[in-house]
Coordinates of C-alpha atoms in Angstrom, one line a residue:
Chain A
M1 CA -35.4 -39.1 32.4
K2 CA -32.2 -37.8 30.4
N3 CA -32.4 -34.3 27.9
R4 CA -33.3 -35.9 24.6
T5 CA -31.0 -33.7 22.1
T6 CA -28.2 -34.6 24.9
V7 CA -28.6 -38.7 24.3
I8 CA -28.9 -37.9 20.5
L9 CA -25.7 -36.5 20.8
G10 CA -24.7 -38.6 22.3
R11 CA -25.5 -41.1 19.9
V12 CA -24.2 -39.9 17.0
V13 CA -20.5 -39.0 18.6
L14 CA -20.3 -42.5 19.6
C15 CA -21.1 -43.4 15.5
I16 CA -18.5 -41.0 14.6
M17 CA -15.9 -42.6 17.0
A18 CA -16.8 -46.5 16.3
A19 CA -16.6 -45.3 12.6
I20 CA -13.2 -44.1 12.6
F21 CA -11.9 -47.0 14.7
L22 CA -13.5 -49.0 12.0
F23 CA -12.0 -47.4 9.4
P24 CA -8.4 -49.3 9.7
F25 CA -10.3 -52.6 9.2
L26 CA -12.2 -51.3 6.4
I27 CA -9.1 -50.1 4.7
S28 CA -7.4 -52.9 5.0
I29 CA -9.5 -55.6 3.2
L30 CA -10.3 -52.8 0.7
L31 CA -6.6 -52.6 0.0
A32 CA -6.2 -56.4 0.5
F33 CA -8.9 -56.5 -2.7
K34 CA -7.4 -54.0 -4.9
T35 CA -4.4 -54.0 -7.9
K36 CA -2.0 -51.4 -7.8
Q37 CA -2.9 -49.1 -10.4
E38 CA -6.3 -49.1 -9.0
T39 CA -4.6 -48.1 -5.6
T40 CA -2.8 -45.7 -7.3
K41 CA -5.4 -43.9 -9.0
S42 CA -7.7 -43.9 -6.4
V43 CA -7.0 -45.2 -2.5
L44 CA -10.4 -45.1 -1.4
A45 CA -12.7 -46.5 -4.8
L46 CA -13.7 -49.6 -4.6
P47 CA -11.9 -52.2 -6.7
S48 CA -13.3 -52.9 -10.2
A49 CA -13.5 -57.1 -9.1
L50 CA -12.1 -58.9 -5.9
H51 CA -8.5 -59.5 -6.5
I52 CA -7.3 -62.8 -4.9
E53 CA -4.3 -62.3 -6.3
N54 CA -3.1 -60.3 -3.8
F55 CA -3.5 -63.1 -1.2
I56 CA -2.1 -66.0 -3.1
D57 CA 1.4 -63.3 -3.9
A58 CA 1.4 -62.9 -0.2
I59 CA 1.5 -66.6 1.1
E60 CA 4.2 -67.1 -1.4
K61 CA 6.2 -64.4 -0.6
A62 CA 5.2 -63.5 3.1
N63 CA 6.2 -67.2 5.2
I64 CA 2.3 -66.6 5.9
F65 CA 2.1 -70.3 7.3
R66 CA 5.3 -71.3 8.8
S67 CA 5.0 -68.1 10.9
M68 CA 1.6 -68.9 11.6
A69 CA 2.5 -72.6 12.7
N70 CA 5.4 -70.8 15.0
S71 CA 3.1 -68.8 16.8
L72 CA 0.7 -70.9 17.5
I73 CA 3.7 -73.6 19.1
V74 CA 4.5 -70.3 20.9
T75 CA 2.0 -69.3 22.4
A76 CA -0.2 -72.7 23.0
A77 CA 2.8 -73.8 24.6
S78 CA 3.9 -70.6 26.9
V79 CA 0.4 -70.7 27.9
I80 CA 0.1 -74.1 29.1
L81 CA 3.4 -73.4 30.8
V82 CA 2.2 -70.6 32.5
L83 CA -0.9 -72.2 33.5
I84 CA 1.0 -75.3 35.6
V85 CA 3.4 -73.5 36.7
A86 CA 1.2 -70.3 37.9
S87 CA -1.7 -72.3 39.0
M88 CA 0.5 -74.6 41.6
A89 CA 2.2 -71.2 42.9
G90 CA -0.9 -69.6 42.9
Y91 CA -2.6 -72.6 45.3
A92 CA 0.2 -72.9 47.6
I93 CA 0.8 -68.8 48.2
G94 CA -3.0 -68.8 48.3
R95 CA -3.6 -71.6 50.9
Q96 CA -0.2 -70.3 53.2
Y97 CA -1.0 -66.7 52.7
H98 CA -0.3 -66.8 56.7
K99 CA 3.1 -67.5 56.8
K100 CA 5.6 -64.8 55.8
G101 CA 7.6 -66.2 53.7
Y102 CA 5.1 -67.1 51.3
K103 CA 3.7 -63.2 51.7
F104 CA 7.1 -62.1 50.9
Y105 CA 7.4 -64.0 47.4
E106 CA 4.1 -63.0 46.4
S107 CA 5.6 -58.8 46.9
V108 CA 8.5 -59.7 44.9
L109 CA 6.5 -61.0 42.6
T110 CA 4.3 -58.2 42.6
A111 CA 7.6 -56.1 42.2
A112 CA 8.8 -57.7 38.9
M113 CA 5.6 -57.3 37.8
M114 CA 6.9 -53.5 37.5
V115 CA 10.3 -54.0 35.8
P116 CA 10.3 -53.2 32.4
F117 CA 11.0 -55.1 29.9
Q118 CA 13.7 -52.7 28.3
S119 CA 15.4 -53.5 31.7
L120 CA 15.7 -57.3 31.2
M121 CA 16.3 -57.0 27.6
I122 CA 20.4 -56.6 27.7
P123 CA 21.0 -59.1 29.9
I124 CA 18.4 -61.5 28.2
Y125 CA 20.0 -61.5 25.2
R126 CA 23.8 -61.9 26.8
M127 CA 22.6 -64.8 28.5
Y128 CA 20.4 -66.4 25.6
R129 CA 23.0 -65.7 23.7
G130 CA 26.0 -67.7 25.8
L131 CA 23.0 -70.5 26.5
G132 CA 22.8 -71.2 23.1
L133 CA 18.8 -70.2 23.1
L134 CA 18.7 -67.0 20.8
N135 CA 16.8 -68.0 17.8
T136 CA 15.0 -71.1 19.4
L137 CA 11.4 -71.7 19.8
P138 CA 12.1 -72.8 23.6
G139 CA 13.7 -70.3 24.0
I140 CA 10.9 -67.8 23.3
I141 CA 8.4 -70.1 25.0
I142 CA 10.7 -69.8 28.6
L143 CA 10.8 -66.2 28.4
I144 CA 7.3 -65.1 27.7
A145 CA 5.7 -67.9 30.3
G146 CA 8.0 -65.9 32.9
I147 CA 7.1 -62.6 31.6
N148 CA 3.3 -63.2 31.7
M149 CA 3.9 -65.2 35.0
P150 CA 3.7 -63.2 37.8
F151 CA 0.0 -61.5 36.5
A152 CA -1.3 -65.5 36.7
I153 CA -0.1 -65.9 39.9
M154 CA -1.6 -62.9 41.2
T155 CA -4.9 -63.9 39.8
Y156 CA -5.1 -67.4 41.1
I157 CA -3.3 -66.3 44.1
G158 CA -7.0 -64.2 44.9
F159 CA -9.2 -66.5 43.4
V160 CA -7.9 -69.7 45.5
R161 CA -8.4 -67.8 49.2
T162 CA -12.3 -67.6 48.2
V163 CA -12.3 -71.3 47.5
P164 CA -13.4 -72.8 51.6
M165 CA -10.9 -75.7 52.6
E166 CA -13.9 -78.1 53.0
L167 CA -13.3 -80.1 50.0
E168 CA -9.7 -80.2 50.7
E169 CA -10.2 -81.3 54.1
A170 CA -12.2 -83.9 52.5
A171 CA -9.9 -85.1 50.5
K172 CA -6.7 -85.8 52.2
L173 CA -8.9 -87.7 55.2
E174 CA -9.5 -90.2 52.5
G175 CA -5.9 -90.1 52.3
C176 CA -4.9 -87.8 49.4
T177 CA -1.6 -86.8 49.4
V178 CA -1.4 -82.4 48.6
F179 CA -0.3 -83.2 45.0
Q180 CA -3.2 -85.7 44.5
T181 CA -5.7 -83.0 46.0
F182 CA -4.4 -79.7 44.0
V183 CA -5.2 -82.6 40.3
K184 CA -8.3 -83.9 41.4
V185 CA -10.0 -82.1 43.4
I186 CA -8.3 -78.0 43.7
F187 CA -7.5 -77.0 39.7
P188 CA -11.2 -78.8 38.5
I189 CA -12.4 -75.6 40.7
L190 CA -10.1 -73.5 39.5
K191 CA -11.3 -73.7 35.9
P192 CA -13.0 -70.0 35.4
T193 CA -9.7 -68.4 36.6
T194 CA -7.6 -70.8 34.5
V195 CA -10.3 -70.0 31.4
T196 CA -9.5 -66.1 31.9
I197 CA -5.6 -66.2 32.4
A198 CA -5.7 -68.4 29.5
V199 CA -7.3 -66.2 26.7
L200 CA -5.2 -62.7 28.2
D201 CA -2.0 -65.1 27.8
A202 CA -2.9 -66.5 24.4
L203 CA -3.5 -63.0 23.6
W204 CA -0.1 -61.4 24.6
A205 CA 2.1 -64.5 23.4
W206 CA 0.4 -64.2 20.1
N207 CA 1.1 -60.7 19.4
D208 CA 4.5 -60.2 21.9
F209 CA 6.6 -58.0 20.3
N210 CA 9.0 -56.8 22.8
A211 CA 11.0 -60.1 23.8
S212 CA 10.3 -61.5 20.1
L213 CA 11.9 -59.1 18.9
I214 CA 15.4 -59.8 21.5
V215 CA 15.7 -63.5 20.7
L216 CA 13.9 -64.1 17.1
Q217 CA 15.7 -62.7 14.3
K218 CA 16.1 -65.5 12.2
N219 CA 13.2 -66.8 9.6
A220 CA 12.6 -70.4 10.0
V221 CA 11.7 -68.9 13.7
K222 CA 9.8 -65.8 13.4
T223 CA 6.8 -65.2 14.9
V224 CA 3.7 -63.7 12.7
P225 CA 4.6 -60.2 14.5
M226 CA 8.0 -60.5 13.6
Q227 CA 7.4 -62.0 10.6
Q228 CA 5.4 -58.9 9.6
Y229 CA 7.5 -56.5 11.2
V230 CA 10.2 -57.3 8.4
F231 CA 8.3 -57.9 5.5
F232 CA 6.0 -54.4 5.8
G233 CA 9.7 -53.0 5.9
E234 CA 10.4 -54.1 3.0
H235 CA 7.3 -54.1 0.8
S236 CA 6.2 -50.7 1.4
A237 CA 6.0 -50.8 -2.3
D238 CA 3.7 -53.2 -2.7
Y239 CA 0.7 -51.9 -0.7
N240 CA -1.9 -54.5 -1.9
M241 CA 0.0 -57.4 -0.9
A242 CA 1.1 -56.0 2.0
F243 CA -2.2 -55.7 3.2
A244 CA -3.3 -59.3 2.0
A245 CA -0.6 -60.5 4.3
A246 CA -2.0 -58.4 7.0
V247 CA -5.8 -59.6 6.9
I248 CA -4.9 -63.3 6.6
T249 CA -3.5 -62.6 10.1
M250 CA -6.2 -60.4 11.6
I251 CA -8.6 -63.2 10.8
P252 CA -7.8 -66.2 13.3
V253 CA -6.6 -63.7 16.0
V254 CA -10.0 -60.9 15.8
L255 CA -12.1 -64.2 15.6
F256 CA -10.6 -65.3 19.0
F257 CA -11.2 -62.2 20.7
L258 CA -14.6 -62.1 19.5
V259 CA -15.2 -65.8 20.5
M260 CA -13.7 -64.7 23.9
Q261 CA -14.6 -61.0 24.6
K262 CA -16.4 -61.7 27.9
H263 CA -13.3 -63.8 29.0
I264 CA -11.5 -60.7 28.1
E265 CA -13.6 -58.0 29.8
G266 CA -13.5 -60.1 32.8
G267 CA -10.0 -60.5 33.0
M268 CA -9.4 -57.0 32.6
T269 CA -11.3 -55.2 35.0
A270 CA -10.6 -58.3 37.7
G271 CA -8.5 -56.0 39.2
A272 CA -4.6 -56.0 38.2
V273 CA -4.0 -55.7 34.7
K274 CA -0.9 -55.6 33.0
G275 CA 0.5 -52.8 31.2
Chain B
M1 CA -0.8 -78.2 58.5
K2 CA 1.1 -81.4 58.5
N3 CA 1.1 -80.8 54.6
A4 CA 2.6 -77.5 55.5
K5 CA 5.9 -78.9 53.2
G6 CA 4.4 -79.7 50.9
Y7 CA 2.9 -76.4 49.8
F8 CA 6.6 -75.5 49.5
W9 CA 6.9 -77.8 46.5
F10 CA 4.3 -76.0 44.5
L11 CA 6.3 -72.8 44.3
V12 CA 9.6 -74.7 43.4
P13 CA 8.4 -74.9 39.2
S14 CA 7.6 -71.3 39.5
I15 CA 10.3 -69.9 41.5
V16 CA 13.0 -71.8 38.8
L17 CA 10.9 -70.1 36.0
F18 CA 10.9 -67.1 37.8
A19 CA 14.8 -67.2 37.9
F20 CA 15.9 -68.0 34.7
T21 CA 14.0 -65.0 33.1
V22 CA 13.7 -62.6 35.6
A23 CA 16.0 -62.9 38.7
V24 CA 19.0 -63.8 37.0
P25 CA 19.0 -61.7 34.1
F26 CA 18.3 -58.9 36.8
V27 CA 21.2 -59.4 38.4
S28 CA 23.1 -59.5 35.7
G29 CA 21.9 -56.2 34.4
L30 CA 23.6 -54.8 37.5
N31 CA 26.5 -56.1 36.8
I32 CA 26.7 -54.9 33.2
A33 CA 25.5 -51.9 33.6
F34 CA 28.7 -51.0 35.6
T35 CA 30.7 -52.2 32.1
D36 CA 32.0 -50.9 28.6
W37 CA 30.3 -54.4 26.8
D38 CA 30.0 -53.0 23.1
G39 CA 26.8 -56.3 22.9
I40 CA 28.9 -58.4 20.5
S41 CA 32.8 -59.3 22.1
K42 CA 33.4 -61.5 24.7
E43 CA 34.9 -59.5 26.6
Y44 CA 34.5 -56.1 28.4
H45 CA 35.9 -54.1 31.3
Y46 CA 34.9 -52.5 34.4
V47 CA 34.6 -49.0 34.2
F48 CA 32.8 -48.0 37.6
L49 CA 30.2 -45.4 37.9
D50 CA 31.6 -43.7 34.0
N51 CA 28.2 -45.2 32.5
F52 CA 26.2 -43.2 35.3
I53 CA 28.5 -40.3 34.7
R54 CA 27.7 -40.1 30.8
M55 CA 23.8 -40.0 31.4
F56 CA 23.9 -36.5 32.8
Q57 CA 26.1 -35.3 29.8
D58 CA 24.3 -37.1 26.9
S59 CA 22.2 -34.2 25.0
N60 CA 20.6 -37.6 23.4
I61 CA 19.1 -38.8 26.9
V62 CA 17.8 -35.5 27.1
Q63 CA 15.7 -35.6 23.5
A64 CA 14.8 -39.3 24.5
I65 CA 13.2 -38.6 28.0
K66 CA 10.9 -35.3 26.5
V67 CA 10.0 -37.6 23.6
T68 CA 9.1 -40.0 26.5
L69 CA 7.2 -37.8 28.6
L70 CA 5.5 -35.9 25.6
F71 CA 4.5 -39.2 24.7
A72 CA 3.1 -40.8 27.9
I73 CA 1.6 -37.6 29.0
G74 CA -0.3 -36.9 26.0
Y75 CA -1.1 -40.3 25.7
T76 CA -2.3 -41.0 29.2
A77 CA -4.2 -37.7 29.4
L78 CA -6.0 -38.3 25.9
N79 CA -6.8 -42.4 26.6
N80 CA -8.7 -41.6 30.3
I81 CA -10.2 -38.9 28.6
L82 CA -11.7 -40.5 25.9
S83 CA -12.0 -44.0 27.6
L84 CA -14.0 -42.3 30.4
F85 CA -16.5 -40.1 27.7
L86 CA -17.2 -43.7 25.9
A87 CA -18.1 -45.4 28.9
I88 CA -20.6 -43.5 30.1
L89 CA -21.9 -42.9 26.5
L90 CA -21.8 -47.2 25.7
G91 CA -23.6 -47.3 28.9
D92 CA -26.9 -46.4 28.3
K93 CA -28.8 -49.7 27.1
F94 CA -29.5 -49.4 23.4
R95 CA -30.2 -51.3 20.2
G96 CA -26.9 -51.7 18.9
V97 CA -24.7 -50.7 22.0
G98 CA -23.2 -54.4 22.0
I99 CA -21.7 -53.8 18.9
L100 CA -20.3 -50.3 19.5
K101 CA -18.2 -51.9 22.7
T102 CA -16.9 -54.5 20.3
I103 CA -15.6 -51.9 17.2
F104 CA -13.7 -50.3 20.2
F105 CA -12.3 -53.6 22.2
V106 CA -11.1 -55.4 18.9
P107 CA -8.2 -53.2 18.0
M108 CA -7.2 -55.0 21.3
A109 CA -6.7 -57.7 19.0
L110 CA -4.1 -57.0 16.8
S111 CA -0.3 -56.8 17.4
A112 CA 1.5 -53.1 17.7
V113 CA 3.4 -54.6 14.5
L114 CA -0.1 -54.6 12.5
A115 CA -1.7 -51.5 13.8
A116 CA 1.4 -49.6 13.0
F117 CA 1.3 -50.5 9.4
V118 CA -2.3 -49.8 9.0
W119 CA -2.4 -46.6 10.5
G120 CA 1.3 -45.7 8.4
F121 CA -0.6 -45.7 5.4
I122 CA -3.4 -44.3 6.5
D123 CA -1.5 -41.7 7.4
R124 CA 0.8 -41.3 4.4
K125 CA -1.8 -42.2 1.7
I126 CA -5.3 -40.6 3.0
L127 CA -4.3 -38.4 6.2
S128 CA -1.1 -36.7 4.2
G129 CA -4.1 -35.5 1.9
I130 CA -6.1 -33.6 4.4
L131 CA -3.5 -32.6 7.0
G132 CA -1.0 -31.1 3.9
K133 CA 2.0 -33.6 5.5
S134 CA 2.3 -36.8 7.2
L135 CA 2.0 -36.7 10.8
L136 CA 4.6 -39.6 11.2
G137 CA 7.0 -38.5 8.7
S138 CA 7.6 -35.2 10.2
P139 CA 9.7 -34.2 13.4
S140 CA 7.0 -32.0 15.0
T141 CA 4.0 -34.2 14.6
V142 CA 5.6 -37.6 14.9
I143 CA 4.3 -38.3 18.5
I144 CA 0.8 -37.3 18.0
G145 CA 0.7 -39.6 15.1
I146 CA 2.2 -42.2 17.5
I147 CA -0.9 -40.9 20.1
I148 CA -3.4 -41.7 17.4
I149 CA -2.0 -45.4 16.7
A150 CA -1.8 -46.7 20.4
L151 CA -5.4 -44.8 21.2
W152 CA -6.4 -47.0 18.6
S153 CA -5.1 -50.5 19.5
G154 CA -5.3 -49.6 23.5
I155 CA -8.4 -47.5 24.5
G156 CA -10.3 -50.9 24.9
S157 CA -9.0 -51.8 28.1
N158 CA -9.5 -48.7 30.1
I159 CA -13.2 -48.2 28.7
M160 CA -13.9 -52.0 30.0
I161 CA -12.4 -50.4 33.6
Y162 CA -14.2 -47.4 33.6
M163 CA -17.4 -49.3 32.4
A164 CA -17.1 -51.8 35.4
G165 CA -16.7 -48.9 37.4
L166 CA -19.6 -47.0 36.6
S167 CA -21.7 -50.2 36.9
N168 CA -20.3 -50.1 40.1
I169 CA -22.5 -46.5 41.2
P170 CA -26.0 -47.2 42.3
Q171 CA -28.7 -45.7 40.3
D172 CA -30.4 -44.3 43.3
Y173 CA -27.8 -41.4 44.1
Y174 CA -28.2 -39.9 40.4
E175 CA -31.6 -39.9 41.0
A176 CA -31.7 -38.3 44.5
A177 CA -29.8 -35.6 42.7
Q178 CA -32.0 -35.2 39.7
I179 CA -34.7 -34.7 42.5
D180 CA -32.8 -32.3 44.0
G181 CA -32.1 -29.8 40.3
A182 CA -28.9 -31.4 40.2
N183 CA -27.8 -30.7 36.3
A184 CA -25.9 -33.4 34.2
W185 CA -22.8 -32.0 34.4
K186 CA -22.9 -31.1 37.9
R187 CA -24.1 -34.6 38.7
F188 CA -21.3 -36.2 36.8
Q189 CA -18.9 -33.5 39.0
Y190 CA -20.0 -34.7 42.2
I191 CA -21.1 -38.0 42.1
T192 CA -19.1 -40.0 38.9
L193 CA -15.8 -38.6 39.5
P194 CA -15.3 -39.1 43.2
L195 CA -17.0 -42.4 43.1
L196 CA -15.0 -43.6 40.2
G197 CA -12.0 -43.4 42.4
P198 CA -10.3 -46.4 42.7
S199 CA -10.9 -47.1 38.4
F200 CA -8.7 -43.9 38.3
T201 CA -6.3 -45.2 40.6
T202 CA -6.0 -48.3 38.0
C203 CA -6.1 -46.5 34.7
I204 CA -4.2 -43.3 34.9
T205 CA -1.4 -45.6 37.0
L206 CA -1.9 -48.4 34.1
T207 CA -2.2 -46.2 31.1
L208 CA 1.2 -43.7 32.3
T209 CA 3.3 -46.9 32.9
S210 CA 2.7 -48.7 29.9
A211 CA 2.7 -45.7 28.3
L212 CA 6.5 -45.1 29.2
R213 CA 7.6 -48.2 28.8
E214 CA 5.8 -47.4 25.4
F215 CA 8.1 -50.2 22.5
G216 CA 6.4 -52.2 19.9
I217 CA 4.3 -49.2 18.3
T218 CA 7.3 -46.7 18.2
M219 CA 9.3 -49.1 16.5
S220 CA 7.2 -50.4 13.8
A221 CA 5.7 -47.7 13.3
T222 CA 8.9 -45.1 12.7
G223 CA 12.0 -47.2 14.4
G224 CA 12.8 -44.0 16.4
G225 CA 12.7 -41.3 13.4
P226 CA 12.7 -39.2 11.6
A227 CA 16.2 -38.1 13.1
R228 CA 15.9 -39.5 16.7
S229 CA 12.3 -37.3 16.9
S230 CA 10.4 -40.0 18.3
E231 CA 13.9 -42.3 19.9
M232 CA 11.5 -43.2 23.5
I233 CA 14.0 -44.0 26.1
S234 CA 12.8 -47.6 25.5
I235 CA 14.1 -47.1 22.4
F236 CA 17.3 -45.2 22.9
I237 CA 18.0 -48.7 25.2
Y238 CA 17.6 -50.7 22.2
N239 CA 19.5 -49.1 20.0
N240 CA 22.5 -49.1 22.5
L241 CA 22.6 -52.9 22.2
F242 CA 22.0 -53.3 18.8
S243 CA 23.3 -50.1 16.8
Y244 CA 25.1 -47.9 19.0
Q245 CA 27.4 -51.1 20.3
K246 CA 27.0 -49.4 24.0
A247 CA 25.3 -52.0 25.9
G248 CA 26.7 -51.5 29.1
Y249 CA 25.9 -48.1 28.8
G250 CA 22.7 -49.0 28.2
Q251 CA 22.1 -51.1 30.1
A252 CA 23.0 -47.9 33.0
V253 CA 19.9 -46.1 31.3
A254 CA 17.9 -49.1 32.0
L255 CA 18.4 -49.4 35.6
V256 CA 17.9 -45.7 36.0
F257 CA 14.6 -46.1 33.6
M258 CA 13.3 -48.7 35.7
I259 CA 14.0 -47.5 39.1
I260 CA 12.3 -43.8 38.1
L261 CA 9.2 -46.0 36.7
M262 CA 8.9 -48.5 40.1
V263 CA 9.4 -44.9 42.3
L264 CA 6.5 -43.3 40.0
G265 CA 3.9 -46.5 39.7
I266 CA 4.1 -47.1 43.8
G267 CA 3.2 -43.0 44.4
L268 CA 0.8 -42.7 41.2
T269 CA -0.9 -45.5 43.6
R270 CA -0.4 -43.9 47.1
F271 CA -1.7 -40.5 45.7
F272 CA -4.4 -41.4 44.1
R273 CA -6.0 -44.2 47.1
S274 CA -5.4 -41.3 49.4
K275 CA -8.1 -39.4 46.9
E276 CA -10.6 -42.4 47.0
V277 CA -14.3 -41.6 48.6
E278 CA -15.5 -44.7 50.6
M279 CA -18.8 -45.9 49.0

């Protein structure tokens, strides 16, 4: 159907681009296994042996496990909070869509998604300082959940509106309250949407930079990106150890991405994507 | 309908969370913008419109706007051209296409800090050897360097959206055009481009509005340097709070910034929607 040379040329270009995209991963792994002397001699040469000292060094100095534990807590808690709050709101708005008040609330949330975090940065810092929420995990959990909530609600509304009313009506006839109907009938039906939102929100929460930079300034509460933001700056001379630290933290999130890739693609192409 | 009231209670948790993290900070931000708050002390004074008037006399803000626009326009253009190009190439079915897709998508999994660190190293130790200088280390090329990092870490989502858009275009259109003797470029120009309308709306609007807010990669890669040459509006606002002790002024800038972003976002969506073709 297509010209053969065009097809081959296209494949070659794709492979070159893919090699460029893969290069940063390869260089990270390479540098993580090399000694300082080997790196000074030649950045790109292969190491004489696999030096795992860098990893041991990095684990000792980079506070990796503490920050990973913090990241895990922040990610899990903020995702759960978003799922509970957004599924309830999305259900109510989706079912009461004909009412002005609910539609108004939806448009307020849409507008909120366009507010850049930079416009909230200074007031949030001030408010958090006043409330003693700076440098606390609950503080950052609530903030990340709040920032990600409008997108989750929008996604739920879209799905709820495609779910027929019959099941709920049957549950109501059997005497279930709205809340019981939601928990027993609706929430299970929403599962595909819940998975998509959970996966995207988990990725955003794990990698959050903006909110964390304002709220998390003490070592004890730092998440992985915050820890590395400081660590990479301080250890700019000791590349090999820094790359070992980088590789350790890349592994879980890259694995997560690979396993969840279908859900991420689904969520990203579902229409509304967060910036 | 008897239960209509019951639905309202479902909104309450979300309203509380929204009020706490967005609405209250938003309103208190309106207040801060009219004060001389320094970001540290408990006290502040109202200075009326001083902060807004000062914006017009501040040469640093002109520089920040220039840098922001340069990055946002350059990044949006390159991202959309490259992602559409890659989406078309990845649309064919051949062995290994799944792995190639994953390679372009997977940088999305990494934080801005990691992306900036790895590319910062590549720039200093490898690219500088080829180009004769570090892109990030020189005021005249720093934005190019940041665009490269941002493309690497963010192009995946646009490739995904364009691929989905392309797969929605019926294959018969292309076959019919081919029978009529249209070459590959003509088919792209008269079938792909117009029918990809909704994808353009989404991708260009989202890329541009998110590029104008760009913060994490630049903060991690250069911190706004060298010599403020990559100090975008977002970093300018941050620095007014944490470095320059002019939080009131920073918030005034933030408000104007937000209004421009919202107008631009709505305007762009309207513009592209009006150009879309019914399928």
